[in-house]
Coordinates of N, CA, C and O in Angstrom, one line a residue:
Y1 N 132.5 82.8 130.8 CA 131.2 82.5 130.4 C 130.8 83.4 129.2 O 130.2 82.9 128.3
W2 N 131.1 84.7 129.3 CA 130.7 85.6 128.3 C 131.3 85.2 126.9 O 130.7 85.2 125.9
D3 N 132.6 84.9 127.0 CA 133.3 84.5 125.7 C 132.6 83.3 125.1 O 132.4 83.2 123.9
M4 N 132.2 82.3 125.9 CA 131.6 81.1 125.4 C 130.3 81.5 124.7 O 130.0 81.0 123.6
K5 N 129.4 82.3 125.4 CA 128.2 82.7 124.8 C 128.4 83.5 123.5 O 127.7 83.3 122.5
N6 N 129.5 84.3 123.4 CA 129.8 85.0 122.3 C 130.2 84.1 121.1 O 129.8 84.3 120.0
Y7 N 131.0 83.1 121.5 CA 131.4 82.1 120.4 C 130.2 81.3 119.9 O 130.1 81.1 118.7
V8 N 129.3 81.0 120.8 CA 128.1 80.2 120.4 C 127.3 81.0 119.4 O 126.9 80.5 118.4
S9 N 127.1 82.3 119.7 CA 126.3 83.2 118.8 C 127.1 83.3 117.4 O 126.4 83.3 116.4
R10 N 128.4 83.4 117.5 CA 129.1 83.6 116.2 C 129.1 82.3 115.4 O 128.9 82.3 114.2
I11 N 129.2 81.2 116.1 CA 129.1 79.9 115.4 C 127.7 79.7 114.7 O 127.6 79.4 113.5
K12 N 126.7 80.0 115.5 CA 125.3 79.9 115.0 C 125.1 80.8 113.8 O 124.5 80.4 112.8
A13 N 125.6 82.0 113.9 CA 125.5 83.0 112.8 C 126.1 82.5 111.5 O 125.5 82.6 110.4
V14 N 127.3 82.0 111.6 CA 128.0 81.5 110.4 C 127.2 80.3 109.8 O 127.0 80.2 108.6
L15 N 126.8 79.4 110.7 CA 126.1 78.2 110.2 C 124.8 78.6 109.6 O 124.4 78.1 108.5
K16 N 124.0 79.5 110.2 CA 122.8 80.0 109.6 C 123.0 80.7 108.3 O 122.2 80.5 107.3
K17 N 124.0 81.5 108.2 CA 124.3 82.2 107.0 C 124.6 81.3 105.8 O 124.2 81.5 104.7
N18 N 125.2 80.1 106.2 CA 125.5 79.2 105.1 C 124.5 78.1 105.0 O 124.7 77.1 104.3
G19 N 123.4 78.2 105.7 CA 122.3 77.2 105.6 C 122.6 75.9 106.2 O 122.1 74.8 105.8
K20 N 123.6 75.8 107.1 CA 124.0 74.6 107.7 C 123.5 74.3 109.1 O 123.8 73.3 109.7
Y21 N 122.8 75.3 109.7 CA 122.3 75.2 111.1 C 121.0 74.4 111.2 O 120.1 74.5 110.4
N22 N 121.0 73.6 112.3 CA 119.7 73.0 112.7 C 119.8 72.9 114.3 O 120.9 72.9 114.9
D23 N 118.6 72.7 114.9 CA 118.6 72.7 116.4 C 119.3 71.5 117.0 O 119.6 71.5 118.2
G24 N 119.5 70.5 116.2 CA 120.2 69.3 116.7 C 121.7 69.5 116.9 O 122.4 68.6 117.4
M25 N 122.2 70.6 116.6 CA 123.7 70.9 116.7 C 124.1 71.6 118.0 O 125.2 71.9 118.2
T26 N 123.2 71.7 118.9 CA 123.4 72.5 120.1 C 124.6 72.0 120.9 O 125.5 72.8 121.3
L27 N 124.7 70.7 121.2 CA 125.8 70.2 122.0 C 127.2 70.4 121.2 O 128.2 70.7 121.8
L28 N 127.1 70.1 119.9 CA 128.3 70.3 119.1 C 128.8 71.7 119.0 O 130.0 72.0 119.1
I29 N 127.8 72.7 118.9 CA 128.1 74.1 118.9 C 128.7 74.5 120.3 O 129.7 75.2 120.4
D30 N 128.1 74.0 121.4 CA 128.6 74.3 122.7 C 130.0 73.8 122.9 O 130.9 74.5 123.4
S31 N 130.3 72.6 122.4 CA 131.6 72.0 122.6 C 132.6 72.8 121.8 O 133.8 73.0 122.2
T32 N 132.2 73.3 120.6 CA 133.1 74.1 119.7 C 133.4 75.4 120.4 O 134.6 75.9 120.4
A33 N 132.4 76.0 121.0 CA 132.6 77.3 121.7 C 133.5 77.1 122.9 O 134.4 77.9 123.2
I34 N 133.4 76.0 123.6 CA 134.2 75.7 124.8 C 135.7 75.6 124.3 O 136.6 76.1 124.9
S35 N 135.9 74.9 123.2 CA 137.2 74.7 122.6 C 137.8 76.1 122.3 O 139.0 76.3 122.6
L36 N 137.1 76.9 121.6 CA 137.6 78.2 121.2 C 137.9 79.0 122.5 O 138.9 79.7 122.5
N37 N 137.0 79.0 123.5 CA 137.3 79.7 124.7 C 138.5 79.2 125.4 O 139.4 79.9 125.9
T38 N 138.7 77.9 125.5 CA 139.9 77.2 126.1 C 141.1 77.7 125.4 O 142.1 78.0 126.0
M39 N 141.1 77.7 124.1 CA 142.3 78.1 123.3 C 142.6 79.5 123.6 O 143.8 79.9 123.7
E40 N 141.6 80.4 123.7 CA 141.9 81.8 124.0 C 142.5 81.9 125.4 O 143.5 82.7 125.6
L41 N 142.0 81.2 126.4 CA 142.6 81.2 127.7 C 144.1 80.7 127.7 O 144.9 81.2 128.3
C42 N 144.3 79.6 126.9 CA 145.7 79.1 126.8 C 146.6 80.1 126.2 O 147.7 80.3 126.6
R43 N 146.1 80.8 125.1 CA 146.9 81.8 124.4 C 147.3 82.9 125.4 O 148.4 83.3 125.4
K44 N 146.3 83.3 126.2 CA 146.6 84.3 127.2 C 147.7 83.9 128.2 O 148.6 84.6 128.6
E45 N 147.5 82.6 128.7 CA 148.5 82.1 129.6 C 149.9 81.9 129.0 O 150.9 82.2 129.6
L46 N 149.9 81.5 127.7 CA 151.2 81.3 127.0 C 152.0 82.6 127.0 O 153.2 82.6 127.1
G47 N 151.2 83.7 126.9 CA 151.9 85.0 126.9 C 152.5 85.4 128.2 O 153.4 86.3 128.2
T48 N 152.2 84.7 129.3 CA 152.8 85.1 130.6 C 153.9 84.1 131.0 O 154.6 84.3 132.0
L49 N 154.1 83.0 130.2 CA 155.1 82.0 130.6 C 156.5 82.5 130.4 O 156.8 83.2 129.4
E50 N 157.3 82.2 131.3 CA 158.8 82.5 131.2 C 159.5 81.3 130.7 O 160.7 81.4 130.3
S51 N 158.9 80.1 130.7 CA 159.5 78.9 130.2 C 158.5 77.9 129.6 O 157.3 78.0 130.0
T52 N 158.9 77.1 128.7 CA 158.0 76.1 128.1 C 157.9 74.8 128.9 O 157.1 74.0 128.6
T53 N 158.7 74.7 129.9 CA 158.8 73.5 130.7 C 158.5 73.8 132.2 O 158.6 74.9 132.7
V54 N 158.2 72.8 132.9 CA 158.0 72.8 134.4 C 158.8 71.7 135.0 O 159.0 70.6 134.4
V55 N 159.2 71.9 136.2 CA 159.9 70.8 137.0 C 158.9 70.0 137.7 O 158.1 70.6 138.4
V56 N 158.9 68.7 137.5 CA 158.0 67.8 138.1 C 158.7 66.9 139.1 O 159.8 66.3 138.7
Q57 N 158.2 66.7 140.3 CA 158.8 65.8 141.2 C 158.3 64.4 141.0 O 157.1 64.2 141.0
T58 N 159.2 63.5 140.7 CA 158.7 62.1 140.6 C 159.4 61.3 141.7 O 160.3 61.8 142.4
R59 N 159.1 60.0 141.8 CA 159.7 59.2 142.8 C 161.2 58.9 142.5 O 161.9 58.5 143.4
Y60 N 161.6 59.2 141.3 CA 163.0 59.1 140.9 C 163.7 60.4 140.9 O 164.9 60.5 140.6
G61 N 163.1 61.5 141.3 CA 163.7 62.8 141.4 C 163.0 63.8 140.5 O 161.8 63.5 140.1
E62 N 163.6 64.9 140.2 CA 163.0 65.9 139.4 C 163.2 65.6 137.9 O 164.2 65.0 137.5
K63 N 162.2 66.0 137.1 CA 162.3 65.9 135.7 C 161.6 67.1 135.0 O 160.7 67.6 135.6
L64 N 162.0 67.4 133.9 CA 161.4 68.5 133.1 C 160.3 68.0 132.2 O 160.5 66.9 131.6
E65 N 159.2 68.6 132.2 CA 158.1 68.3 131.3 C 157.5 69.5 130.7 O 157.7 70.6 131.2
P66 N 156.9 69.4 129.5 CA 156.3 70.5 128.9 C 155.2 71.1 129.8 O 154.6 70.4 130.6
H67 N 155.1 72.4 129.8 CA 154.1 73.1 130.6 C 152.7 72.5 130.3 O 152.4 72.3 129.1
P68 N 151.9 72.3 131.3 CA 150.5 71.7 131.1 C 149.6 72.5 130.1 O 148.8 71.9 129.5
V69 N 149.9 73.8 130.0 CA 149.0 74.6 129.1 C 149.2 74.1 127.6 O 148.2 74.2 126.9
F70 N 150.3 73.5 127.3 CA 150.5 73.0 125.9 C 149.6 71.8 125.6 O 149.1 71.7 124.6
R71 N 149.5 70.9 126.6 CA 148.6 69.8 126.5 C 147.1 70.2 126.4 O 146.4 69.8 125.6
T72 N 146.8 71.2 127.2 CA 145.4 71.7 127.2 C 145.1 72.4 125.9 O 144.0 72.1 125.3
L73 N 146.1 73.1 125.3 CA 145.9 73.8 124.0 C 145.8 72.7 122.9 O 144.9 72.8 122.1
R74 N 146.6 71.7 122.9 CA 146.6 70.7 121.9 C 145.2 70.0 122.0 O 144.6 69.7 120.9
D75 N 144.8 69.6 123.2 CA 143.5 68.9 123.3 C 142.3 69.8 122.8 O 141.4 69.3 122.1
A76 N 142.3 71.1 123.1 CA 141.3 72.0 122.6 C 141.3 72.1 121.1 O 140.3 72.1 120.5
Q77 N 142.5 72.2 120.5 CA 142.7 72.3 119.1 C 142.1 71.0 118.4 O 141.4 71.1 117.4
T78 N 142.4 69.9 119.0 CA 142.0 68.6 118.4 C 140.4 68.6 118.4 O 139.8 68.2 117.4
V79 N 139.8 68.9 119.5 CA 138.3 68.9 119.6 C 137.8 70.0 118.6 O 136.8 69.7 117.9
L80 N 138.4 71.1 118.6 CA 137.9 72.2 117.7 C 137.9 71.7 116.2 O 136.9 71.9 115.5
L81 N 139.0 71.1 115.8 CA 139.1 70.7 114.4 C 138.1 69.6 114.1 O 137.5 69.6 113.0
K82 N 137.9 68.7 115.0 CA 137.0 67.6 114.8 C 135.5 68.2 114.7 O 134.8 67.8 113.9
N83 N 135.2 69.1 115.7 CA 133.9 69.7 115.7 C 133.6 70.5 114.4 O 132.5 70.5 113.9
C84 N 134.6 71.3 114.0 CA 134.4 72.1 112.7 C 134.2 71.2 111.5 O 133.3 71.5 110.7
K85 N 134.8 70.0 111.5 CA 134.6 69.1 110.4 C 133.1 68.6 110.5 O 132.4 68.5 109.5
E86 N 132.7 68.2 111.7 CA 131.3 67.7 111.9 C 130.3 68.8 111.6 O 129.2 68.5 111.1
L87 N 130.6 70.1 111.9 CA 129.7 71.2 111.6 C 129.8 71.6 110.1 O 128.9 72.4 109.7
G88 N 130.7 71.1 109.4 CA 130.9 71.5 108.0 C 131.5 72.9 107.8 O 131.2 73.6 106.8
L89 N 132.3 73.3 108.8 CA 132.9 74.7 108.8 C 134.3 74.5 108.1 O 135.1 73.7 108.5
N90 N 134.6 75.4 107.2 CA 135.9 75.4 106.6 C 136.7 76.6 107.2 O 136.2 77.3 108.1
Y91 N 138.0 76.7 106.8 CA 138.8 77.7 107.4 C 138.3 79.1 107.3 O 138.3 79.9 108.2
E92 N 137.7 79.5 106.1 CA 137.2 80.8 105.9 C 136.1 81.1 106.9 O 136.0 82.2 107.4
E93 N 135.2 80.1 107.0 CA 134.0 80.3 107.9 C 134.5 80.5 109.4 O 134.0 81.3 110.1
L94 N 135.5 79.6 109.7 CA 136.0 79.7 111.1 C 136.7 81.0 111.3 O 136.6 81.6 112.4
S95 N 137.4 81.5 110.3 CA 138.1 82.8 110.4 C 137.1 83.9 110.7 O 137.4 84.8 111.5
R96 N 136.0 83.9 110.0 CA 134.9 84.9 110.2 C 134.4 84.9 111.6 O 134.2 85.9 112.2
M97 N 134.3 83.7 112.2 CA 133.9 83.5 113.6 C 134.8 84.2 114.6 O 134.4 84.7 115.6
V98 N 136.1 84.1 114.3 CA 137.1 84.6 115.3 C 137.7 85.8 114.8 O 138.8 86.2 115.2
A99 N 137.0 86.6 113.9 CA 137.6 87.8 113.3 C 138.1 88.8 114.3 O 139.1 89.4 114.0
E100 N 137.5 88.9 115.5 CA 138.0 89.8 116.4 C 139.2 89.3 117.2 O 139.9 90.1 117.8
D101 N 139.5 88.0 117.1 CA 140.6 87.5 117.8 C 141.9 87.8 117.0 O 141.9 88.2 115.9
E102 N 143.0 87.7 117.7 CA 144.3 88.0 117.1 C 144.8 87.1 116.0 O 144.2 86.0 115.9
D103 N 145.7 87.5 115.3 CA 146.2 86.8 114.1 C 146.8 85.4 114.5 O 146.9 84.5 113.6
T104 N 147.2 85.2 115.7 CA 147.8 83.9 116.1 C 146.9 82.8 115.8 O 147.3 81.8 115.3
F105 N 145.6 82.9 116.2 CA 144.7 81.8 116.0 C 144.5 81.6 114.5 O 144.5 80.5 114.0
K106 N 144.4 82.7 113.7 CA 144.2 82.5 112.3 C 145.4 81.8 111.7 O 145.2 81.0 110.8
S107 N 146.6 82.2 112.1 CA 147.8 81.6 111.6 C 147.8 80.1 111.9 O 148.1 79.3 111.0
F108 N 147.4 79.7 113.1 CA 147.3 78.3 113.5 C 146.4 77.6 112.6 O 146.7 76.5 112.0
M109 N 145.2 78.1 112.3 CA 144.2 77.4 111.5 C 144.7 77.3 110.1 O 144.5 76.3 109.4
K110 N 145.3 78.3 109.6 CA 145.9 78.3 108.2 C 146.9 77.2 108.1 O 146.9 76.4 107.2
D111 N 147.8 77.1 109.1 CA 148.8 76.1 109.1 C 148.2 74.7 109.2 O 148.7 73.8 108.5
V112 N 147.2 74.5 110.0 CA 146.5 73.2 110.1 C 145.9 72.8 108.8 O 146.0 71.7 108.4
N113 N 145.3 73.8 108.1 CA 144.6 73.4 106.9 C 145.6 73.2 105.8 O 145.3 72.5 104.8
N114 N 146.9 73.6 105.9 CA 147.9 73.4 104.9 C 148.6 72.1 105.1 O 149.5 71.7 104.3
V115 N 148.4 71.4 106.2 CA 149.1 70.1 106.5 C 148.6 69.0 105.7 O 147.5 68.9 105.3

């Protein structure tokens, strides 16, 4: 919960600094903060994984699937990128928001912007 509130204040600060903030953005800002928080949780979980796959029992037997954290991370990234576009945030502004976070997130965003 703390991280989400922290992200909300950082997002609002960047938007206000750039003259892009208005009170109608509350849900979009909250959604963006949730995505950032989810990505941080996924990143922490990824650091503990010993494998990128999990064994899943199906009616046909066992099969390997990607670890669910990858789907969660992908979904959070998709929402984040969509929300940032809606909020009018570019890479530099987003970078300032997550300045305290590790370089992994910054590298991801740089890669995404270069696609």
